[in-house]
Amino acid sequence: MRSAYIAQSTHCQPFAEDTMPNDTTRRYHHGNLRQAVIDTALQLADESGDERISLREVARRIGVSSGAPFRHFADHAALMTAIAEEATVRLRLMVDRDQHQSPPAAIERLRTLGHSFLAWALQHPTSFRLVSARRLYDFNASPALKSHFQAVRERTVTLVMQAQSEGDLQHDVAPERLALMLRSAVYGMARMHVDGQLAQWGVGPRAARRELQATLDALIDGFRRNRPR
């Protein structure tokens, strides 16, 4: 499911003036240049490790003129906003998939939610940096991004409340505060990874996912009513 900013077309149109000669149009599904720009920009960001994306390089890879992307985006900020939206769509798909596979207990689904975010940040560090860097895009102009972050908050708070009602989490901490604490911890650990700070704490690249997830587990277990021994 694409966000509102990401338009798709399933109909072939006559060759438009914003494309290069015919041989280059085979590099993307014609009529869906907007999505091709977004997908290629994300791929380029993952390859380069740089969230500052060159539209010229994106256009070159797709095989269109350097000005073609701007027929679909008013400015660079609009493109970056659409890219951030696409990144959060992919994150949400990962989260939803993992939630369906999670044990039913709320505390386990809460744990899985944190694991999913960490896995996404480790697998797609540039997407994480891009979504986190709101200076690069217009957050306030994107209902899709606002909805995504609101949904993250609501899901986290709901799972905390359910885990408390199921007797697995302590009741002496307000669910909103505990949810914020867990979210901050997950975000902070992801940030340490993408910024290359984990090595200073004795965590190498190969062990990053295991160690970060174990750290999150320890934090959650610290708030359990009956702590595992």
mmCIF file with all atom_site columns, C-alpha atoms in Angstrom:
data_model
loop_
_atom_site.group_PDB
_atom_site.id
_atom_site.type_symbol
_atom_site.label_atom_id
_atom_site.label_alt_id
_atom_site.label_comp_id
_atom_site.label_asym_id
_atom_site.label_entity_id
_atom_site.label_seq_id
_atom_site.pdbx_PDB_ins_code
_atom_site.Cartn_x
_atom_site.Cartn_y
_atom_site.Cartn_z
_atom_site.occupancy
_atom_site.B_iso_or_equiv
_atom_site.pdbx_formal_charge
_atom_site.auth_seq_id
_atom_site.auth_comp_id
_atom_site.auth_asym_id
_atom_site.auth_atom_id
_atom_site.pdbx_PDB_model_num
ATOM 1   C CA . MET A 1 1   ? 0.000  0.000   0.000   1.00 0.00 ? 1   MET A CA 1
ATOM 2   C CA . ARG A 1 2   ? 1.531  3.253   -1.072  1.00 0.00 ? 2   ARG A CA 1
ATOM 3   C CA . SER A 1 3   ? 1.177  6.541   0.724   1.00 0.00 ? 3   SER A CA 1
ATOM 4   C CA . ALA A 1 4   ? -0.831 9.418   -0.665  1.00 0.00 ? 4   ALA A CA 1
ATOM 5   C CA . TYR A 1 5   ? 2.275  11.068  -2.048  1.00 0.00 ? 5   TYR A CA 1
ATOM 6   C CA . ILE A 1 6   ? 3.258  8.037   -4.092  1.00 0.00 ? 6   ILE A CA 1
ATOM 7   C CA . ALA A 1 7   ? 1.204  7.797   -7.247  1.00 0.00 ? 7   ALA A CA 1
ATOM 8   C CA . GLN A 1 8   ? 1.137  4.675   -9.358  1.00 0.00 ? 8   GLN A CA 1
ATOM 9   C CA . SER A 1 9   ? -0.199 4.049   -12.850 1.00 0.00 ? 9   SER A CA 1
ATOM 10  C CA . THR A 1 10  ? -0.937 0.721   -14.432 1.00 0.00 ? 10  THR A CA 1
ATOM 11  C CA . HIS A 1 11  ? -1.703 2.082   -17.894 1.00 0.00 ? 11  HIS A CA 1
ATOM 12  C CA . CYS A 1 12  ? 0.865  2.555   -20.614 1.00 0.00 ? 12  CYS A CA 1
ATOM 13  C CA . GLN A 1 13  ? 0.867  6.054   -22.055 1.00 0.00 ? 13  GLN A CA 1
ATOM 14  C CA . PRO A 1 14  ? 2.361  7.396   -25.291 1.00 0.00 ? 14  PRO A CA 1
ATOM 15  C CA . PHE A 1 15  ? 6.016  8.358   -24.942 1.00 0.00 ? 15  PHE A CA 1
ATOM 16  C CA . ALA A 1 16  ? 6.147  11.666  -23.094 1.00 0.00 ? 16  ALA A CA 1
ATOM 17  C CA . GLU A 1 17  ? 8.517  14.529  -23.665 1.00 0.00 ? 17  GLU A CA 1
ATOM 18  C CA . ASP A 1 18  ? 10.222 14.052  -20.315 1.00 0.00 ? 18  ASP A CA 1
ATOM 19  C CA . THR A 1 19  ? 11.917 10.827  -21.426 1.00 0.00 ? 19  THR A CA 1
ATOM 20  C CA . MET A 1 20  ? 15.143 10.281  -23.287 1.00 0.00 ? 20  MET A CA 1
ATOM 21  C CA . PRO A 1 21  ? 15.237 8.240   -26.528 1.00 0.00 ? 21  PRO A CA 1
ATOM 22  C CA . ASN A 1 22  ? 13.278 5.003   -26.625 1.00 0.00 ? 22  ASN A CA 1
ATOM 23  C CA . ASP A 1 23  ? 16.061 2.630   -25.594 1.00 0.00 ? 23  ASP A CA 1
ATOM 24  C CA . THR A 1 24  ? 16.416 4.319   -22.220 1.00 0.00 ? 24  THR A CA 1
ATOM 25  C CA . THR A 1 25  ? 12.705 4.160   -21.407 1.00 0.00 ? 25  THR A CA 1
ATOM 26  C CA . ARG A 1 26  ? 13.008 0.395   -21.037 1.00 0.00 ? 26  ARG A CA 1
ATOM 27  C CA . ARG A 1 27  ? 14.808 0.952   -17.712 1.00 0.00 ? 27  ARG A CA 1
ATOM 28  C CA . TYR A 1 28  ? 11.551 1.701   -15.931 1.00 0.00 ? 28  TYR A CA 1
ATOM 29  C CA . HIS A 1 29  ? 7.868  0.971   -16.384 1.00 0.00 ? 29  HIS A CA 1
ATOM 30  C CA . HIS A 1 30  ? 6.732  3.827   -18.550 1.00 0.00 ? 30  HIS A CA 1
ATOM 31  C CA . GLY A 1 31  ? 3.979  5.912   -17.040 1.00 0.00 ? 31  GLY A CA 1
ATOM 32  C CA . ASN A 1 32  ? 5.348  5.333   -13.531 1.00 0.00 ? 32  ASN A CA 1
ATOM 33  C CA . LEU A 1 33  ? 8.367  7.619   -13.619 1.00 0.00 ? 33  LEU A CA 1
ATOM 34  C CA . ARG A 1 34  ? 7.472  9.124   -10.243 1.00 0.00 ? 34  ARG A CA 1
ATOM 35  C CA . GLN A 1 35  ? 7.752  5.771   -8.486  1.00 0.00 ? 35  GLN A CA 1
ATOM 36  C CA . ALA A 1 36  ? 10.878 4.919   -10.473 1.00 0.00 ? 36  ALA A CA 1
ATOM 37  C CA . VAL A 1 37  ? 12.530 8.107   -9.188  1.00 0.00 ? 37  VAL A CA 1
ATOM 38  C CA . ILE A 1 38  ? 11.616 7.254   -5.592  1.00 0.00 ? 38  ILE A CA 1
ATOM 39  C CA . ASP A 1 39  ? 12.777 3.624   -5.832  1.00 0.00 ? 39  ASP A CA 1
ATOM 40  C CA . THR A 1 40  ? 16.027 4.558   -7.576  1.00 0.00 ? 40  THR A CA 1
ATOM 41  C CA . ALA A 1 41  ? 16.760 7.320   -5.078  1.00 0.00 ? 41  ALA A CA 1
ATOM 42  C CA . LEU A 1 42  ? 16.354 4.897   -2.167  1.00 0.00 ? 42  LEU A CA 1
ATOM 43  C CA . GLN A 1 43  ? 18.583 2.351   -3.894  1.00 0.00 ? 43  GLN A CA 1
ATOM 44  C CA . LEU A 1 44  ? 21.200 5.016   -4.548  1.00 0.00 ? 44  LEU A CA 1
ATOM 45  C CA . ALA A 1 45  ? 21.065 6.155   -0.930  1.00 0.00 ? 45  ALA A CA 1
ATOM 46  C CA . ASP A 1 46  ? 21.567 2.590   0.328   1.00 0.00 ? 46  ASP A CA 1
ATOM 47  C CA . GLU A 1 47  ? 24.508 2.093   -2.038  1.00 0.00 ? 47  GLU A CA 1
ATOM 48  C CA . SER A 1 48  ? 26.252 5.380   -1.271  1.00 0.00 ? 48  SER A CA 1
ATOM 49  C CA . GLY A 1 49  ? 25.417 5.590   2.423   1.00 0.00 ? 49  GLY A CA 1
ATOM 50  C CA . ASP A 1 50  ? 24.567 9.244   1.889   1.00 0.00 ? 50  ASP A CA 1
ATOM 51  C CA . GLU A 1 51  ? 21.063 10.572  2.495   1.00 0.00 ? 51  GLU A CA 1
ATOM 52  C CA . ARG A 1 52  ? 21.851 13.628  0.341   1.00 0.00 ? 52  ARG A CA 1
ATOM 53  C CA . ILE A 1 53  ? 20.610 12.288  -2.957  1.00 0.00 ? 53  ILE A CA 1
ATOM 54  C CA . SER A 1 54  ? 21.757 13.559  -6.355  1.00 0.00 ? 54  SER A CA 1
ATOM 55  C CA . LEU A 1 55  ? 18.795 13.953  -8.679  1.00 0.00 ? 55  LEU A CA 1
ATOM 56  C CA . ARG A 1 56  ? 21.157 14.072  -11.630 1.00 0.00 ? 56  ARG A CA 1
ATOM 57  C CA . GLU A 1 57  ? 22.455 10.603  -10.767 1.00 0.00 ? 57  GLU A CA 1
ATOM 58  C CA . VAL A 1 58  ? 18.924 9.310   -10.185 1.00 0.00 ? 58  VAL A CA 1
ATOM 59  C CA . ALA A 1 59  ? 17.856 10.565  -13.616 1.00 0.00 ? 59  ALA A CA 1
ATOM 60  C CA . ARG A 1 60  ? 20.960 9.055   -15.236 1.00 0.00 ? 60  ARG A CA 1
ATOM 61  C CA . ARG A 1 61  ? 20.261 5.627   -13.743 1.00 0.00 ? 61  ARG A CA 1
ATOM 62  C CA . ILE A 1 62  ? 16.642 5.660   -14.838 1.00 0.00 ? 62  ILE A CA 1
ATOM 63  C CA . GLY A 1 63  ? 17.574 6.930   -18.279 1.00 0.00 ? 63  GLY A CA 1
ATOM 64  C CA . VAL A 1 64  ? 15.717 10.239  -18.416 1.00 0.00 ? 64  VAL A CA 1
ATOM 65  C CA . SER A 1 65  ? 16.761 13.858  -18.709 1.00 0.00 ? 65  SER A CA 1
ATOM 66  C CA . SER A 1 66  ? 18.044 15.598  -15.588 1.00 0.00 ? 66  SER A CA 1
ATOM 67  C CA . GLY A 1 67  ? 14.960 17.797  -15.517 1.00 0.00 ? 67  GLY A CA 1
ATOM 68  C CA . ALA A 1 68  ? 12.451 14.956  -15.873 1.00 0.00 ? 68  ALA A CA 1
ATOM 69  C CA . PRO A 1 69  ? 12.080 14.203  -12.137 1.00 0.00 ? 69  PRO A CA 1
ATOM 70  C CA . PHE A 1 70  ? 11.022 17.803  -11.504 1.00 0.00 ? 70  PHE A CA 1
ATOM 71  C CA . ARG A 1 71  ? 7.955  17.256  -13.659 1.00 0.00 ? 71  ARG A CA 1
ATOM 72  C CA . HIS A 1 72  ? 6.704  15.056  -10.822 1.00 0.00 ? 72  HIS A CA 1
ATOM 73  C CA . PHE A 1 73  ? 8.138  16.935  -7.829  1.00 0.00 ? 73  PHE A CA 1
ATOM 74  C CA . ALA A 1 74  ? 7.849  20.677  -7.271  1.00 0.00 ? 74  ALA A CA 1
ATOM 75  C CA . ASP A 1 75  ? 11.303 20.886  -5.717  1.00 0.00 ? 75  ASP A CA 1
ATOM 76  C CA . HIS A 1 76  ? 14.001 18.814  -4.040  1.00 0.00 ? 76  HIS A CA 1
ATOM 77  C CA . ALA A 1 77  ? 12.178 18.934  -0.692  1.00 0.00 ? 77  ALA A CA 1
ATOM 78  C CA . ALA A 1 78  ? 9.085  17.419  -2.305  1.00 0.00 ? 78  ALA A CA 1
ATOM 79  C CA . LEU A 1 79  ? 11.183 14.562  -3.658  1.00 0.00 ? 79  LEU A CA 1
ATOM 80  C CA . MET A 1 80  ? 12.814 13.971  -0.280  1.00 0.00 ? 80  MET A CA 1
ATOM 81  C CA . THR A 1 81  ? 9.388  13.987  1.363   1.00 0.00 ? 81  THR A CA 1
ATOM 82  C CA . ALA A 1 82  ? 8.150  11.311  -1.030  1.00 0.00 ? 82  ALA A CA 1
ATOM 83  C CA . ILE A 1 83  ? 11.301 9.260   -0.414  1.00 0.00 ? 83  ILE A CA 1
ATOM 84  C CA . ALA A 1 84  ? 10.818 9.509   3.353   1.00 0.00 ? 84  ALA A CA 1
ATOM 85  C CA . GLU A 1 85  ? 7.227  8.369   2.888   1.00 0.00 ? 85  GLU A CA 1
ATOM 86  C CA . GLU A 1 86  ? 8.339  5.370   0.861   1.00 0.00 ? 86  GLU A CA 1
ATOM 87  C CA . ALA A 1 87  ? 10.929 4.450   3.499   1.00 0.00 ? 87  ALA A CA 1
ATOM 88  C CA . THR A 1 88  ? 8.277  4.501   6.227   1.00 0.00 ? 88  THR A CA 1
ATOM 89  C CA . VAL A 1 89  ? 5.942  2.396   4.069   1.00 0.00 ? 89  VAL A CA 1
ATOM 90  C CA . ARG A 1 90  ? 8.656  -0.257  3.824   1.00 0.00 ? 90  ARG A CA 1
ATOM 91  C CA . LEU A 1 91  ? 9.275  -0.044  7.568   1.00 0.00 ? 91  LEU A CA 1
ATOM 92  C CA . ARG A 1 92  ? 5.564  -0.467  8.276   1.00 0.00 ? 92  ARG A CA 1
ATOM 93  C CA . LEU A 1 93  ? 5.388  -3.525  6.015   1.00 0.00 ? 93  LEU A CA 1
ATOM 94  C CA . MET A 1 94  ? 8.279  -5.086  7.945   1.00 0.00 ? 94  MET A CA 1
ATOM 95  C CA . VAL A 1 95  ? 6.644  -4.263  11.276  1.00 0.00 ? 95  VAL A CA 1
ATOM 96  C CA . ASP A 1 96  ? 3.265  -5.662  10.194  1.00 0.00 ? 96  ASP A CA 1
ATOM 97  C CA . ARG A 1 97  ? 4.855  -8.866  8.906   1.00 0.00 ? 97  ARG A CA 1
ATOM 98  C CA . ASP A 1 98  ? 6.779  -9.396  12.134  1.00 0.00 ? 98  ASP A CA 1
ATOM 99  C CA . GLN A 1 99  ? 3.710  -8.640  14.262  1.00 0.00 ? 99  GLN A CA 1
ATOM 100 C CA . HIS A 1 100 ? 1.748  -11.351 12.442  1.00 0.00 ? 100 HIS A CA 1
ATOM 101 C CA . GLN A 1 101 ? 4.532  -13.826 13.233  1.00 0.00 ? 101 GLN A CA 1
ATOM 102 C CA . SER A 1 102 ? 4.952  -12.743 16.860  1.00 0.00 ? 102 SER A CA 1
ATOM 103 C CA . PRO A 1 103 ? 3.647  -14.698 19.864  1.00 0.00 ? 103 PRO A CA 1
ATOM 104 C CA . PRO A 1 104 ? 0.243  -13.297 20.883  1.00 0.00 ? 104 PRO A CA 1
ATOM 105 C CA . ALA A 1 105 ? 1.183  -11.948 24.321  1.00 0.00 ? 105 ALA A CA 1
ATOM 106 C CA . ALA A 1 106 ? 1.357  -8.138  24.272  1.00 0.00 ? 106 ALA A CA 1
ATOM 107 C CA . ILE A 1 107 ? 4.777  -8.048  25.913  1.00 0.00 ? 107 ILE A CA 1
ATOM 108 C CA . GLU A 1 108 ? 6.169  -10.278 23.157  1.00 0.00 ? 108 GLU A CA 1
ATOM 109 C CA . ARG A 1 109 ? 4.562  -8.145  20.467  1.00 0.00 ? 109 ARG A CA 1
ATOM 110 C CA . LEU A 1 110 ? 6.088  -5.083  22.148  1.00 0.00 ? 110 LEU A CA 1
ATOM 111 C CA . ARG A 1 111 ? 9.470  -6.778  22.079  1.00 0.00 ? 111 ARG A CA 1
ATOM 112 C CA . THR A 1 112 ? 8.973  -7.712  18.426  1.00 0.00 ? 112 THR A CA 1
ATOM 113 C CA . LEU A 1 113 ? 8.043  -4.121  17.584  1.00 0.00 ? 113 LEU A CA 1
ATOM 114 C CA . GLY A 1 114 ? 11.375 -2.905  18.932  1.00 0.00 ? 114 GLY A CA 1
ATOM 115 C CA . HIS A 1 115 ? 13.265 -5.710  17.212  1.00 0.00 ? 115 HIS A CA 1
ATOM 116 C CA . SER A 1 116 ? 11.640 -4.808  13.886  1.00 0.00 ? 116 SER A CA 1
ATOM 117 C CA . PHE A 1 117 ? 12.680 -1.178  14.108  1.00 0.00 ? 117 PHE A CA 1
ATOM 118 C CA . LEU A 1 118 ? 16.249 -2.127  15.016  1.00 0.00 ? 118 LEU A CA 1
ATOM 119 C CA . ALA A 1 119 ? 16.409 -4.633  12.154  1.00 0.00 ? 119 ALA A CA 1
ATOM 120 C CA . TRP A 1 120 ? 15.157 -2.015  9.698   1.00 0.00 ? 120 TRP A CA 1
ATOM 121 C CA . ALA A 1 121 ? 17.691 0.562   10.887  1.00 0.00 ? 121 ALA A CA 1
ATOM 122 C CA . LEU A 1 122 ? 20.545 -1.948  10.655  1.00 0.00 ? 122 LEU A CA 1
ATOM 123 C CA . GLN A 1 123 ? 19.518 -3.181  7.209   1.00 0.00 ? 123 GLN A CA 1
ATOM 124 C CA . HIS A 1 124 ? 18.732 0.279   5.816   1.00 0.00 ? 124 HIS A CA 1
ATOM 125 C CA . PRO A 1 125 ? 20.869 2.770   7.753   1.00 0.00 ? 125 PRO A CA 1
ATOM 126 C CA . THR A 1 126 ? 20.597 5.477   5.117   1.00 0.00 ? 126 THR A CA 1
ATOM 127 C CA . SER A 1 127 ? 16.805 5.256   5.091   1.00 0.00 ? 127 SER A CA 1
ATOM 128 C CA . PHE A 1 128 ? 16.893 5.554   8.874   1.00 0.00 ? 128 PHE A CA 1
ATOM 129 C CA . ARG A 1 129 ? 19.086 8.646   8.682   1.00 0.00 ? 129 ARG A CA 1
ATOM 130 C CA . LEU A 1 130 ? 16.901 10.173  5.992   1.00 0.00 ? 130 LEU A CA 1
ATOM 131 C CA . VAL A 1 131 ? 13.648 9.661   7.902   1.00 0.00 ? 131 VAL A CA 1
ATOM 132 C CA . SER A 1 132 ? 15.295 10.995  11.067  1.00 0.00 ? 132 SER A CA 1
ATOM 133 C CA . ALA A 1 133 ? 16.670 14.129  9.364   1.00 0.00 ? 133 ALA A CA 1
ATOM 134 C CA . ARG A 1 134 ? 13.548 16.253  9.094   1.00 0.00 ? 134 ARG A CA 1
ATOM 135 C CA . ARG A 1 135 ? 15.599 19.167  7.805   1.00 0.00 ? 135 ARG A CA 1
ATOM 136 C CA . LEU A 1 136 ? 15.800 17.281  4.500   1.00 0.00 ? 136 LEU A CA 1
ATOM 137 C CA . TYR A 1 137 ? 12.067 17.099  3.870   1.00 0.00 ? 137 TYR A CA 1
ATOM 138 C CA . ASP A 1 138 ? 8.806  18.862  4.649   1.00 0.00 ? 138 ASP A CA 1
ATOM 139 C CA . PHE A 1 139 ? 7.287  16.830  7.468   1.00 0.00 ? 139 PHE A CA 1
ATOM 140 C CA . ASN A 1 140 ? 4.413  19.245  8.034   1.00 0.00 ? 140 ASN A CA 1
ATOM 141 C CA . ALA A 1 141 ? 3.335  18.953  4.391   1.00 0.00 ? 141 ALA A CA 1
ATOM 142 C CA . SER A 1 142 ? 3.011  15.181  4.567   1.00 0.00 ? 142 SER A CA 1
ATOM 143 C CA . PRO A 1 143 ? -0.158 13.684  6.055   1.00 0.00 ? 143 PRO A CA 1
ATOM 144 C CA . ALA A 1 144 ? 1.326  10.241  5.381   1.00 0.00 ? 144 ALA A CA 1
ATOM 145 C CA . LEU A 1 145 ? 4.395  10.864  7.548   1.00 0.00 ? 145 LEU A CA 1
ATOM 146 C CA . LYS A 1 146 ? 2.333  12.423  10.326  1.00 0.00 ? 146 LYS A CA 1
ATOM 147 C CA . SER A 1 147 ? 0.029  9.421   10.246  1.00 0.00 ? 147 SER A CA 1
ATOM 148 C CA . HIS A 1 148 ? 2.973  7.006   10.351  1.00 0.00 ? 148 HIS A CA 1
ATOM 149 C CA . PHE A 1 149 ? 4.605  8.530   13.412  1.00 0.00 ? 149 PHE A CA 1
ATOM 150 C CA . GLN A 1 150 ? 1.265  8.857   15.184  1.00 0.00 ? 150 GLN A CA 1
ATOM 151 C CA . ALA A 1 151 ? 0.562  5.189   14.462  1.00 0.00 ? 151 ALA A CA 1
ATOM 152 C CA . VAL A 1 152 ? 3.954  4.196   15.901  1.00 0.00 ? 152 VAL A CA 1
ATOM 153 C CA . ARG A 1 153 ? 3.185  6.062   19.108  1.00 0.00 ? 153 ARG A CA 1
ATOM 154 C CA . GLU A 1 154 ? -0.332 4.659   19.410  1.00 0.00 ? 154 GLU A CA 1
ATOM 155 C CA . ARG A 1 155 ? 0.777  1.094   18.733  1.00 0.00 ? 155 ARG A CA 1
ATOM 156 C CA . THR A 1 156 ? 3.561  1.304   21.313  1.00 0.00 ? 156 THR A CA 1
ATOM 157 C CA . VAL A 1 157 ? 1.306  2.799   23.996  1.00 0.00 ? 157 VAL A CA 1
ATOM 158 C CA . THR A 1 158 ? -1.440 0.266   23.253  1.00 0.00 ? 158 THR A CA 1
ATOM 159 C CA . LEU A 1 159 ? 0.932  -2.686  23.564  1.00 0.00 ? 159 LEU A CA 1
ATOM 160 C CA . VAL A 1 160 ? 2.292  -1.340  26.853  1.00 0.00 ? 160 VAL A CA 1
ATOM 161 C CA . MET A 1 161 ? -1.248 -0.944  28.204  1.00 0.00 ? 161 MET A CA 1
ATOM 162 C CA . GLN A 1 162 ? -2.184 -4.446  27.078  1.00 0.00 ? 162 GLN A CA 1
ATOM 163 C CA . ALA A 1 163 ? 0.960  -5.924  28.631  1.00 0.00 ? 163 ALA A CA 1
ATOM 164 C CA . GLN A 1 164 ? 0.116  -4.161  31.885  1.00 0.00 ? 164 GLN A CA 1
ATOM 165 C CA . SER A 1 165 ? -3.463 -5.451  31.814  1.00 0.00 ? 165 SER A CA 1
ATOM 166 C CA . GLU A 1 166 ? -2.171 -8.971  31.117  1.00 0.00 ? 166 GLU A CA 1
ATOM 167 C CA . GLY A 1 167 ? -0.008 -8.713  34.217  1.00 0.00 ? 167 GLY A CA 1
ATOM 168 C CA . ASP A 1 168 ? 3.336  -8.793  32.419  1.00 0.00 ? 168 ASP A CA 1
ATOM 169 C CA . LEU A 1 169 ? 4.448  -5.176  32.942  1.00 0.00 ? 169 LEU A CA 1
ATOM 170 C CA . GLN A 1 170 ? 4.512  -3.097  36.102  1.00 0.00 ? 170 GLN A CA 1
ATOM 171 C CA . HIS A 1 171 ? 1.646  -0.679  36.675  1.00 0.00 ? 171 HIS A CA 1
ATOM 172 C CA . ASP A 1 172 ? 3.631  1.941   38.600  1.00 0.00 ? 172 ASP A CA 1
ATOM 173 C CA . VAL A 1 173 ? 4.838  3.609   35.386  1.00 0.00 ? 173 VAL A CA 1
ATOM 174 C CA . ALA A 1 174 ? 2.312  5.388   33.158  1.00 0.00 ? 174 ALA A CA 1
ATOM 175 C CA . PRO A 1 175 ? 1.973  3.566   29.817  1.00 0.00 ? 175 PRO A CA 1
ATOM 176 C CA . GLU A 1 176 ? 2.716  6.740   27.847  1.00 0.00 ? 176 GLU A CA 1
ATOM 177 C CA . ARG A 1 177 ? 5.922  7.292   29.802  1.00 0.00 ? 177 ARG A CA 1
ATOM 178 C CA . LEU A 1 178 ? 7.053  3.687   29.488  1.00 0.00 ? 178 LEU A CA 1
ATOM 179 C CA . ALA A 1 179 ? 6.289  3.731   25.762  1.00 0.00 ? 179 ALA A CA 1
ATOM 180 C CA . LEU A 1 180 ? 8.346  6.901   25.333  1.00 0.00 ? 180 LEU A CA 1
ATOM 181 C CA . MET A 1 181 ? 11.195 5.351   27.300  1.00 0.00 ? 181 MET A CA 1
ATOM 182 C CA . LEU A 1 182 ? 11.239 2.252   25.118  1.00 0.00 ? 182 LEU A CA 1
ATOM 183 C CA . ARG A 1 183 ? 10.923 4.250   21.908  1.00 0.00 ? 183 ARG A CA 1
ATOM 184 C CA . SER A 1 184 ? 13.780 6.519   22.975  1.00 0.00 ? 184 SER A CA 1
ATOM 185 C CA . ALA A 1 185 ? 15.961 3.522   23.784  1.00 0.00 ? 185 ALA A CA 1
ATOM 186 C CA . VAL A 1 186 ? 15.298 1.847   20.437  1.00 0.00 ? 186 VAL A CA 1
ATOM 187 C CA . TYR A 1 187 ? 15.877 5.061   18.507  1.00 0.00 ? 187 TYR A CA 1
ATOM 188 C CA . GLY A 1 188 ? 19.038 5.815   20.466  1.00 0.00 ? 188 GLY A CA 1
ATOM 189 C CA . MET A 1 189 ? 20.501 2.369   19.841  1.00 0.00 ? 189 MET A CA 1
ATOM 190 C CA . ALA A 1 190 ? 19.709 2.616   16.134  1.00 0.00 ? 190 ALA A CA 1
ATOM 191 C CA . ARG A 1 191 ? 21.315 6.056   16.032  1.00 0.00 ? 191 ARG A CA 1
ATOM 192 C CA . MET A 1 192 ? 24.459 4.760   17.730  1.00 0.00 ? 192 MET A CA 1
ATOM 193 C CA . HIS A 1 193 ? 24.705 2.040   15.108  1.00 0.00 ? 193 HIS A CA 1
ATOM 194 C CA . VAL A 1 194 ? 24.306 4.245   12.042  1.00 0.00 ? 194 VAL A CA 1
ATOM 195 C CA . ASP A 1 195 ? 26.692 6.841   13.506  1.00 0.00 ? 195 ASP A CA 1
ATOM 196 C CA . GLY A 1 196 ? 29.374 4.199   14.099  1.00 0.00 ? 196 GLY A CA 1
ATOM 197 C CA . GLN A 1 197 ? 29.451 4.596   17.871  1.00 0.00 ? 197 GLN A CA 1
ATOM 198 C CA . LEU A 1 198 ? 28.860 0.976   18.892  1.00 0.00 ? 198 LEU A CA 1
ATOM 199 C CA . ALA A 1 199 ? 32.496 -0.016  18.424  1.00 0.00 ? 199 ALA A CA 1
ATOM 200 C CA . GLN A 1 200 ? 33.401 2.245   21.348  1.00 0.00 ? 200 GLN A CA 1
ATOM 201 C CA . TRP A 1 201 ? 31.122 0.072   23.467  1.00 0.00 ? 201 TRP A CA 1
ATOM 202 C CA . GLY A 1 202 ? 32.696 -3.172  22.319  1.00 0.00 ? 202 GLY A CA 1
ATOM 203 C CA . VAL A 1 203 ? 29.996 -4.075  19.799  1.00 0.00 ? 203 VAL A CA 1
ATOM 204 C CA . GLY A 1 204 ? 31.257 -5.041  16.358  1.00 0.00 ? 204 GLY A CA 1
ATOM 205 C CA . PRO A 1 205 ? 29.191 -4.860  13.151  1.00 0.00 ? 205 PRO A CA 1
ATOM 206 C CA . ARG A 1 206 ? 28.448 -8.587  13.065  1.00 0.00 ? 206 ARG A CA 1
ATOM 207 C CA . ALA A 1 207 ? 27.173 -8.600  16.635  1.00 0.00 ? 207 ALA A CA 1
ATOM 208 C CA . ALA A 1 208 ? 25.209 -5.351  16.410  1.00 0.00 ? 208 ALA A CA 1
ATOM 209 C CA . ARG A 1 209 ? 21.762 -6.799  15.815  1.00 0.00 ? 209 ARG A CA 1
ATOM 210 C CA . ARG A 1 210 ? 22.109 -9.495  18.462  1.00 0.00 ? 210 ARG A CA 1
ATOM 211 C CA . GLU A 1 211 ? 23.511 -7.122  21.078  1.00 0.00 ? 211 GLU A CA 1
ATOM 212 C CA . LEU A 1 212 ? 21.001 -4.347  20.459  1.00 0.00 ? 212 LEU A CA 1
ATOM 213 C CA . GLN A 1 213 ? 18.057 -6.711  20.611  1.00 0.00 ? 213 GLN A CA 1
ATOM 214 C CA . ALA A 1 214 ? 19.424 -8.278  23.801  1.00 0.00 ? 214 ALA A CA 1
ATOM 215 C CA . THR A 1 215 ? 19.805 -4.797  25.303  1.00 0.00 ? 215 THR A CA 1
ATOM 216 C CA . LEU A 1 216 ? 16.193 -3.982  24.459  1.00 0.00 ? 216 LEU A CA 1
ATOM 217 C CA . ASP A 1 217 ? 15.070 -7.302  25.936  1.00 0.00 ? 217 ASP A CA 1
ATOM 218 C CA . ALA A 1 218 ? 16.907 -6.511  29.171  1.00 0.00 ? 218 ALA A CA 1
ATOM 219 C CA . LEU A 1 219 ? 15.218 -3.111  29.352  1.00 0.00 ? 219 LEU A CA 1
ATOM 220 C CA . ILE A 1 220 ? 11.750 -4.591  28.836  1.00 0.00 ? 220 ILE A CA 1
ATOM 221 C CA . ASP A 1 221 ? 12.424 -7.382  31.332  1.00 0.00 ? 221 ASP A CA 1
ATOM 222 C CA . GLY A 1 222 ? 13.424 -4.755  33.877  1.00 0.00 ? 222 GLY A CA 1
ATOM 223 C CA . PHE A 1 223 ? 9.832  -3.522  33.868  1.00 0.00 ? 223 PHE A CA 1
ATOM 224 C CA . ARG A 1 224 ? 8.207  -6.945  34.111  1.00 0.00 ? 224 ARG A CA 1
ATOM 225 C CA . ARG A 1 225 ? 6.059  -7.662  37.137  1.00 0.00 ? 225 ARG A CA 1
ATOM 226 C CA . ASN A 1 226 ? 7.579  -11.108 37.457  1.00 0.00 ? 226 ASN A CA 1
ATOM 227 C CA . ARG A 1 227 ? 11.095 -10.755 36.159  1.00 0.00 ? 227 ARG A CA 1
ATOM 228 C CA . PRO A 1 228 ? 12.579 -13.823 34.459  1.00 0.00 ? 228 PRO A CA 1
ATOM 229 C CA . ARG A 1 229 ? 15.332 -15.440 36.470  1.00 0.00 ? 229 ARG A CA 1
#
